[in-house]
Amino acid sequence: MEIKIFKNFFKRVFSNLFNNKKEIKLGFYGPPNAGKTSLANRICKDFTGEEIGTVSKIPHETRSVQFKEKVEISFKGKKMTFKMIDTPGIATKIDYEDFLKFKVSKKDAKNRAKEATQGVIESIKWLDDMDMVVVVLDATENPYNQVNITIIGNLVARKIPVLIVANKIDLKKTDIKKIEAAFPEYEVVGISAKYGDNLEEFYESIFKLSKKV
Amino acid sequence: MTDKKRGLGKIKGFTIQFLPYSEIRDLNSDERIKKILNIILTNNILILQGRLIPTEEARLIGDTMAMVGYVKEFKGIELAVISGNDKEGFFGKMTKGLANAIAGGDFSAMTIIGPATIVKEMKRNPKKIELLLNR
């Protein structure tokens, strides 16, 4: 009897220790140029002082999965540790000629396109490894894009908690209501990763969502 | 099938092919995606009765990306799914979609897939899909 109580006590203590120190794998998914890396950078910079990756106006700037481990986010007296996973944008087509518009050489454009296709494949493979996911959408674009639906459908199928972020609220063309109408079952948080607008609500939602992990 | 046979070089025309769900019902995911890609790679716009399950859609995107750069002139696909009842929202449809997939297909849905060399863009809103073709 005493041994059993002793065992249970240690089990509880170690279980609590483990849970508190557990790193939640937080993925950033979405179509190219929605602002996944900008948002991940903003969070990492705020809490670690370092960025996770480079951002650019050229689509598919992130062409391989990038990590930042042990990112401790503090919000309203609460703390949680995350492994931030920034993924390449998912697209159904990649044409090297699209990169030429950004004054990239033909050779670099072809290389970029090749890496971007690999990036999409890598992003899809990583879906299985996420604890929770932030789907970053460009609030100035039409949300009824099959890529968005496919990403969210795959997260639902894997029972991975999802938060939808409508990025670029600093732009005039922003239409958050359209995103809310497209995904009525999800909480949609409008932010500007570029200027750090409304991040308080974002962190609040992240902490709330982490309870489902 | 060789790249030559697929003829993705200069686009002279295309056909629209309708695929009833019964044609893929008994196929496994690998076979379904192979069948769909074979249709797309021969310059067809595919109209599929029903829809793929989300994991198959992701797999289709992954396999498509693996072909870009390896199949001459292939740049990927344009893809859109439209469902019968939009009042349910996507999640409702997805849940229903998964249940239907087990039962044998969501017949209220329609999937349109075209090669990006032919289809420039598929504009989708809750009520319609518009196909913008490349000239």
Short mmCIF file of C-alpha atoms in Angstrom, two decimals:
data_model
loop_
_atom_site.label_atom_id
_atom_site.label_comp_id
_atom_site.label_asym_id
_atom_site.label_seq_id
_atom_site.Cartn_x
_atom_site.Cartn_y
_atom_site.Cartn_z
CA MET A 1 0.00 0.00 0.00
CA GLU A 2 2.75 2.46 1.01
CA ILE A 3 4.75 1.59 -2.07
CA LYS A 4 1.71 2.29 -4.23
CA ILE A 5 1.16 5.74 -2.67
CA PHE A 6 4.87 6.49 -3.05
CA LYS A 7 4.78 5.41 -6.70
CA ASN A 8 1.70 7.54 -7.45
CA PHE A 9 3.27 10.55 -5.76
CA PHE A 10 6.40 10.34 -7.93
CA LYS A 11 4.33 9.68 -11.03
CA ARG A 12 2.32 12.85 -10.37
CA VAL A 13 5.38 14.96 -9.62
CA PHE A 14 7.26 13.80 -12.73
CA SER A 15 4.18 14.04 -14.90
CA ASN A 16 3.66 17.67 -13.79
CA LEU A 17 7.31 18.45 -14.32
CA PHE A 18 7.17 16.95 -17.80
CA ASN A 19 3.98 18.78 -18.73
CA ASN A 20 5.28 22.13 -17.58
CA LYS A 21 8.48 21.76 -19.52
CA LYS A 22 6.86 20.23 -22.56
CA GLU A 23 7.62 22.08 -25.73
CA ILE A 24 4.53 22.53 -27.89
CA LYS A 25 5.26 22.18 -31.58
CA LEU A 26 3.61 25.22 -33.12
CA GLY A 27 3.46 25.19 -36.92
CA PHE A 28 2.91 28.12 -39.24
CA TYR A 29 1.12 27.06 -42.39
CA GLY A 30 -0.49 28.85 -45.28
CA PRO A 31 -0.14 29.88 -48.89
CA PRO A 32 3.03 31.66 -50.09
CA ASN A 33 3.51 35.31 -49.13
CA ALA A 34 0.80 35.31 -46.47
CA GLY A 35 3.28 36.37 -43.77
CA LYS A 36 4.12 33.12 -41.96
CA THR A 37 7.77 33.99 -41.50
CA SER A 38 6.96 37.61 -40.64
CA LEU A 39 4.69 36.44 -37.82
CA ALA A 40 7.12 33.75 -36.62
CA ASN A 41 9.92 36.36 -36.70
CA ARG A 42 7.85 38.82 -34.71
CA ILE A 43 7.20 36.23 -31.97
CA CYS A 44 10.78 34.93 -31.91
CA LYS A 45 12.22 38.45 -31.84
CA ASP A 46 9.90 39.45 -28.98
CA PHE A 47 10.77 36.46 -26.82
CA THR A 48 14.26 35.33 -27.86
CA GLY A 49 15.71 38.38 -29.57
CA GLU A 50 16.43 36.38 -32.71
CA GLU A 51 14.53 35.89 -35.93
CA ILE A 52 13.65 32.55 -37.50
CA GLY A 53 14.14 33.38 -41.20
CA THR A 54 14.30 36.00 -43.91
CA VAL A 55 11.27 37.64 -45.47
CA SER A 56 10.88 38.96 -48.99
CA LYS A 57 8.30 40.25 -51.43
CA ILE A 58 9.25 37.39 -53.73
CA PRO A 59 6.96 34.39 -53.17
CA HIS A 60 8.49 31.18 -51.80
CA GLU A 61 11.22 32.98 -49.86
CA THR A 62 10.98 30.18 -47.27
CA ARG A 63 11.80 27.00 -49.16
CA SER A 64 12.68 24.69 -46.32
CA VAL A 65 11.20 24.14 -42.87
CA GLN A 66 12.79 26.45 -40.26
CA PHE A 67 12.78 25.97 -36.49
CA LYS A 68 13.32 27.89 -33.35
CA GLU A 69 13.36 25.75 -30.24
CA LYS A 70 12.52 26.66 -26.67
CA VAL A 71 10.67 29.87 -27.39
CA GLU A 72 9.14 30.82 -24.06
CA ILE A 73 6.14 33.05 -24.58
CA SER A 74 5.01 35.07 -21.56
CA PHE A 75 1.57 36.56 -21.61
CA LYS A 76 -0.43 38.01 -18.72
CA GLY A 77 1.67 36.18 -16.15
CA LYS A 78 1.47 32.83 -17.95
CA LYS A 79 4.40 31.14 -19.64
CA MET A 80 4.51 28.44 -22.28
CA THR A 81 7.40 26.97 -24.24
CA PHE A 82 7.04 26.39 -27.94
CA LYS A 83 9.05 24.90 -30.74
CA MET A 84 8.27 27.26 -33.59
CA ILE A 85 8.09 25.59 -36.97
CA ASP A 86 7.91 27.91 -39.95
CA THR A 87 6.96 26.05 -43.12
CA PRO A 88 7.26 26.91 -46.83
CA GLY A 89 4.05 28.17 -48.42
CA ILE A 90 1.86 25.49 -49.94
CA ALA A 91 0.93 25.99 -53.59
CA THR A 92 -0.49 23.81 -56.34
CA LYS A 93 1.61 25.37 -59.09
CA ILE A 94 5.08 26.84 -59.34
CA ASP A 95 6.32 28.55 -62.48
CA TYR A 96 9.90 29.79 -62.55
CA GLU A 97 8.81 32.60 -64.91
CA ASP A 98 6.83 34.15 -62.06
CA PHE A 99 10.12 34.85 -60.28
CA LEU A 100 11.54 36.68 -63.29
CA LYS A 101 9.13 39.57 -62.58
CA PHE A 102 11.16 40.22 -59.44
CA LYS A 103 14.36 40.72 -61.45
CA VAL A 104 15.74 37.32 -60.51
CA SER A 105 18.07 35.77 -63.11
CA LYS A 106 16.67 32.86 -65.13
CA LYS A 107 19.11 30.46 -63.51
CA ASP A 108 18.19 31.62 -60.01
CA ALA A 109 14.49 31.58 -60.85
CA LYS A 110 14.70 27.96 -62.03
CA ASN A 111 16.64 27.02 -58.94
CA ARG A 112 14.17 28.85 -56.72
CA ALA A 113 11.25 27.06 -58.38
CA LYS A 114 12.91 23.68 -57.88
CA GLU A 115 13.56 24.40 -54.20
CA ALA A 116 10.01 25.75 -53.78
CA THR A 117 8.47 22.51 -55.06
CA GLN A 118 10.58 20.56 -52.56
CA GLY A 119 9.47 23.00 -49.87
CA VAL A 120 5.80 22.30 -50.55
CA ILE A 121 6.43 18.55 -50.29
CA GLU A 122 8.32 19.09 -47.02
CA SER A 123 5.52 21.24 -45.56
CA ILE A 124 2.95 18.53 -46.30
CA LYS A 125 5.16 15.84 -44.71
CA TRP A 126 5.51 17.93 -41.56
CA LEU A 127 1.74 18.12 -41.00
CA ASP A 128 1.90 14.88 -39.00
CA ASP A 129 4.40 16.34 -36.52
CA MET A 130 2.50 19.40 -35.34
CA ASP A 131 0.84 19.84 -31.94
CA MET A 132 -1.04 22.95 -33.02
CA VAL A 133 -1.05 25.11 -36.11
CA VAL A 134 -1.50 28.74 -36.97
CA VAL A 135 -2.86 29.05 -40.50
CA VAL A 136 -1.69 32.41 -41.77
CA LEU A 137 -3.84 33.92 -44.51
CA ASP A 138 -3.40 37.16 -46.40
CA ALA A 139 -6.50 39.16 -45.44
CA THR A 140 -6.39 41.03 -48.74
CA GLU A 141 -6.73 37.81 -50.77
CA ASN A 142 -9.73 35.61 -51.52
CA PRO A 143 -9.88 33.00 -48.72
CA TYR A 144 -11.81 30.52 -50.88
CA ASN A 145 -8.59 29.10 -52.17
CA GLN A 146 -8.37 25.33 -52.33
CA VAL A 147 -4.92 25.34 -50.70
CA ASN A 148 -6.39 26.95 -47.56
CA ILE A 149 -9.23 24.43 -47.49
CA THR A 150 -6.86 21.51 -48.04
CA ILE A 151 -4.52 22.64 -45.25
CA ILE A 152 -7.36 23.06 -42.75
CA GLY A 153 -9.00 19.82 -43.90
CA ASN A 154 -5.77 17.96 -43.23
CA LEU A 155 -5.41 19.49 -39.78
CA VAL A 156 -9.00 18.54 -38.94
CA ALA A 157 -8.38 14.99 -40.19
CA ARG A 158 -5.33 14.79 -37.90
CA LYS A 159 -7.21 16.40 -34.96
CA ILE A 160 -4.63 19.20 -34.72
CA PRO A 161 -5.94 22.43 -33.09
CA VAL A 162 -6.05 25.34 -35.54
CA LEU A 163 -6.01 29.11 -35.22
CA ILE A 164 -6.61 31.21 -38.31
CA VAL A 165 -4.69 34.43 -38.55
CA ALA A 166 -5.81 37.10 -41.00
CA ASN A 167 -2.57 38.95 -41.65
CA LYS A 168 -1.93 42.33 -43.26
CA ILE A 169 -4.75 44.21 -41.50
CA ASP A 170 -2.68 47.35 -42.01
CA LEU A 171 -3.59 47.26 -45.72
CA LYS A 172 -6.71 48.94 -47.11
CA LYS A 173 -7.93 45.91 -49.06
CA THR A 174 -8.16 43.80 -45.88
CA ASP A 175 -11.40 41.86 -45.46
CA ILE A 176 -11.41 39.83 -42.23
CA LYS A 177 -15.16 39.24 -42.44
CA LYS A 178 -14.67 37.33 -45.66
CA ILE A 179 -12.23 35.00 -43.91
CA GLU A 180 -14.62 34.60 -40.96
CA ALA A 181 -17.43 33.78 -43.39
CA ALA A 182 -15.27 31.21 -45.17
CA PHE A 183 -14.24 29.47 -41.93
CA PRO A 184 -17.10 30.06 -39.48
CA GLU A 185 -16.04 27.19 -37.21
CA TYR A 186 -12.72 28.83 -36.38
CA GLU A 187 -11.57 31.80 -34.43
CA VAL A 188 -10.03 34.32 -36.80
CA VAL A 189 -7.55 36.82 -35.37
CA GLY A 190 -6.68 39.83 -37.50
CA ILE A 191 -3.09 41.01 -37.12
CA SER A 192 -0.35 42.88 -38.86
CA ALA A 193 2.84 40.87 -38.48
CA LYS A 194 4.74 43.69 -40.13
CA TYR A 195 3.74 46.32 -37.57
CA GLY A 196 2.88 44.05 -34.64
CA ASP A 197 -0.77 45.13 -34.54
CA ASN A 198 -3.22 43.12 -32.39
CA LEU A 199 -0.65 40.58 -31.17
CA GLU A 200 -2.20 40.66 -27.70
CA GLU A 201 -5.33 38.96 -29.06
CA PHE A 202 -3.13 36.54 -30.98
CA TYR A 203 -1.21 35.46 -27.85
CA GLU A 204 -4.46 35.16 -25.94
CA SER A 205 -5.81 32.83 -28.63
CA ILE A 206 -2.59 30.82 -28.75
CA PHE A 207 -2.72 30.19 -24.98
CA LYS A 208 -6.40 29.27 -25.24
CA LEU A 209 -5.73 26.90 -28.12
CA SER A 210 -2.79 25.25 -26.35
CA LYS A 211 -5.28 23.82 -23.83
CA LYS A 212 -6.59 21.60 -26.59
CA VAL A 213 -3.16 20.03 -27.22
CA MET B 1 4.10 7.24 -70.19
CA THR B 2 6.80 9.44 -71.69
CA ASP B 3 6.81 13.23 -71.62
CA LYS B 4 6.45 13.28 -75.40
CA LYS B 5 3.23 11.33 -75.26
CA ARG B 6 1.90 13.67 -72.59
CA GLY B 7 2.46 16.51 -75.03
CA LEU B 8 2.69 19.32 -72.52
CA GLY B 9 4.78 21.44 -74.89
CA LYS B 10 2.78 23.82 -77.02
CA ILE B 11 -0.87 23.88 -76.03
CA LYS B 12 -3.03 23.48 -79.12
CA GLY B 13 -6.21 22.56 -77.34
CA PHE B 14 -7.66 20.75 -74.42
CA THR B 15 -10.58 18.58 -73.52
CA ILE B 16 -12.80 18.50 -70.51
CA GLN B 17 -13.12 15.05 -69.06
CA PHE B 18 -15.85 14.05 -66.65
CA LEU B 19 -15.00 11.30 -64.20
CA PRO B 20 -17.87 9.72 -62.29
CA TYR B 21 -17.07 8.73 -58.73
CA SER B 22 -17.73 5.09 -59.61
CA GLU B 23 -14.49 5.20 -61.64
CA ILE B 24 -12.36 5.83 -58.56
CA ARG B 25 -14.53 4.35 -55.83
CA ASP B 26 -12.73 1.02 -55.73
CA LEU B 27 -9.25 2.48 -56.13
CA ASN B 28 -6.86 3.10 -53.25
CA SER B 29 -5.37 6.58 -52.70
CA ASP B 30 -2.25 5.86 -54.79
CA GLU B 31 -4.31 4.63 -57.71
CA ARG B 32 -6.77 7.53 -57.48
CA ILE B 33 -4.01 10.13 -57.59
CA LYS B 34 -2.21 8.32 -60.39
CA LYS B 35 -5.42 8.22 -62.42
CA ILE B 36 -6.12 11.91 -61.85
CA LEU B 37 -2.57 12.97 -62.71
CA ASN B 38 -2.58 10.87 -65.87
CA ILE B 39 -5.70 12.74 -67.02
CA ILE B 40 -4.21 16.14 -66.16
CA LEU B 41 -0.87 15.35 -67.80
CA THR B 42 -2.57 14.74 -71.12
CA ASN B 43 -3.90 18.31 -71.21
CA ASN B 44 -7.35 17.59 -69.87
CA ILE B 45 -9.40 19.56 -67.44
CA LEU B 46 -10.93 17.03 -65.10
CA ILE B 47 -14.36 17.32 -63.57
CA LEU B 48 -14.62 14.74 -60.86
CA GLN B 49 -17.90 13.76 -59.30
CA GLY B 50 -17.41 14.05 -55.55
CA ARG B 51 -14.17 14.95 -53.87
CA LEU B 52 -11.00 13.45 -52.52
CA ILE B 53 -10.50 13.19 -48.78
CA PRO B 54 -8.20 15.92 -47.37
CA THR B 55 -5.18 13.60 -47.04
CA GLU B 56 -5.58 12.62 -50.70
CA GLU B 57 -5.82 16.28 -51.70
CA ALA B 58 -2.56 16.97 -49.86
CA ARG B 59 -1.01 13.92 -51.48
CA LEU B 60 -2.17 15.15 -54.90
CA ILE B 61 -0.48 18.50 -54.27
CA GLY B 62 2.71 16.76 -53.10
CA ASP B 63 2.83 14.42 -56.09
CA THR B 64 2.10 17.34 -58.41
CA MET B 65 5.03 19.27 -56.96
CA ALA B 66 7.27 16.24 -57.41
CA MET B 67 6.47 16.32 -61.14
CA VAL B 68 7.17 20.03 -61.67
CA GLY B 69 10.57 20.26 -63.31
CA TYR B 70 10.59 16.57 -64.23
CA VAL B 71 7.73 16.57 -66.73
CA LYS B 72 8.44 19.00 -69.55
CA GLU B 73 6.45 22.25 -69.33
CA PHE B 74 4.44 21.01 -66.37
CA LYS B 75 3.95 23.82 -63.84
CA GLY B 76 1.43 22.24 -61.54
CA ILE B 77 -2.34 22.26 -61.27
CA GLU B 78 -5.25 24.46 -60.47
CA LEU B 79 -7.75 22.83 -58.16
CA ALA B 80 -11.15 23.74 -56.78
CA VAL B 81 -13.90 21.89 -54.97
CA ILE B 82 -17.45 23.12 -54.83
CA SER B 83 -19.99 21.56 -52.56
CA GLY B 84 -23.77 21.45 -52.70
CA ASN B 85 -24.61 23.05 -49.38
CA ASP B 86 -22.48 26.02 -48.45
CA LYS B 87 -24.50 26.92 -45.37
CA GLU B 88 -22.70 24.18 -43.46
CA GLY B 89 -19.33 25.93 -43.71
CA PHE B 90 -16.13 24.17 -44.60
CA PHE B 91 -15.76 22.27 -41.37
CA GLY B 92 -19.24 20.80 -41.67
CA LYS B 93 -18.49 19.79 -45.21
CA MET B 94 -15.14 18.36 -44.24
CA THR B 95 -16.63 16.28 -41.46
CA LYS B 96 -19.37 15.21 -43.79
CA GLY B 97 -16.73 14.68 -46.46
CA LEU B 98 -14.83 12.27 -44.24
CA ALA B 99 -18.00 10.40 -43.35
CA ASN B 100 -19.01 10.28 -46.99
CA ALA B 101 -15.58 9.12 -48.00
CA ILE B 102 -16.00 6.11 -45.76
CA ALA B 103 -19.49 5.52 -47.13
CA GLY B 104 -18.31 5.97 -50.72
CA GLY B 105 -18.02 9.59 -51.80
CA ASP B 106 -19.51 13.04 -51.27
CA PHE B 107 -21.74 13.19 -54.34
CA SER B 108 -22.92 16.71 -53.62
CA ALA B 109 -19.38 17.97 -54.26
CA MET B 110 -17.62 18.50 -57.54
CA THR B 111 -13.87 18.74 -58.01
CA ILE B 112 -12.29 20.59 -60.91
CA ILE B 113 -8.62 20.04 -61.63
CA GLY B 114 -6.71 21.44 -64.57
CA PRO B 115 -3.06 21.73 -65.60
CA ALA B 116 -1.64 25.19 -64.83
CA THR B 117 -0.41 25.39 -68.44
CA ILE B 118 -4.08 25.58 -69.52
CA VAL B 119 -5.88 26.95 -66.48
CA LYS B 120 -4.42 30.25 -65.38
CA GLU B 121 -6.63 30.63 -62.35
CA MET B 122 -9.68 29.16 -60.70
CA LYS B 123 -11.61 31.88 -58.92
CA ARG B 124 -13.80 30.38 -56.30
CA ASN B 125 -16.41 31.94 -54.11
CA PRO B 126 -19.12 30.11 -52.17
CA LYS B 127 -21.51 30.12 -55.12
CA LYS B 128 -19.40 29.57 -58.21
CA ILE B 129 -16.07 28.63 -59.72
CA GLU B 130 -14.65 30.67 -62.59
CA LEU B 131 -11.95 29.22 -64.79
CA LEU B 132 -9.56 31.67 -66.37
CA LEU B 133 -7.66 30.00 -69.16
CA ASN B 134 -4.20 30.76 -70.51
CA ARG B 135 -4.15 32.01 -74.07
#
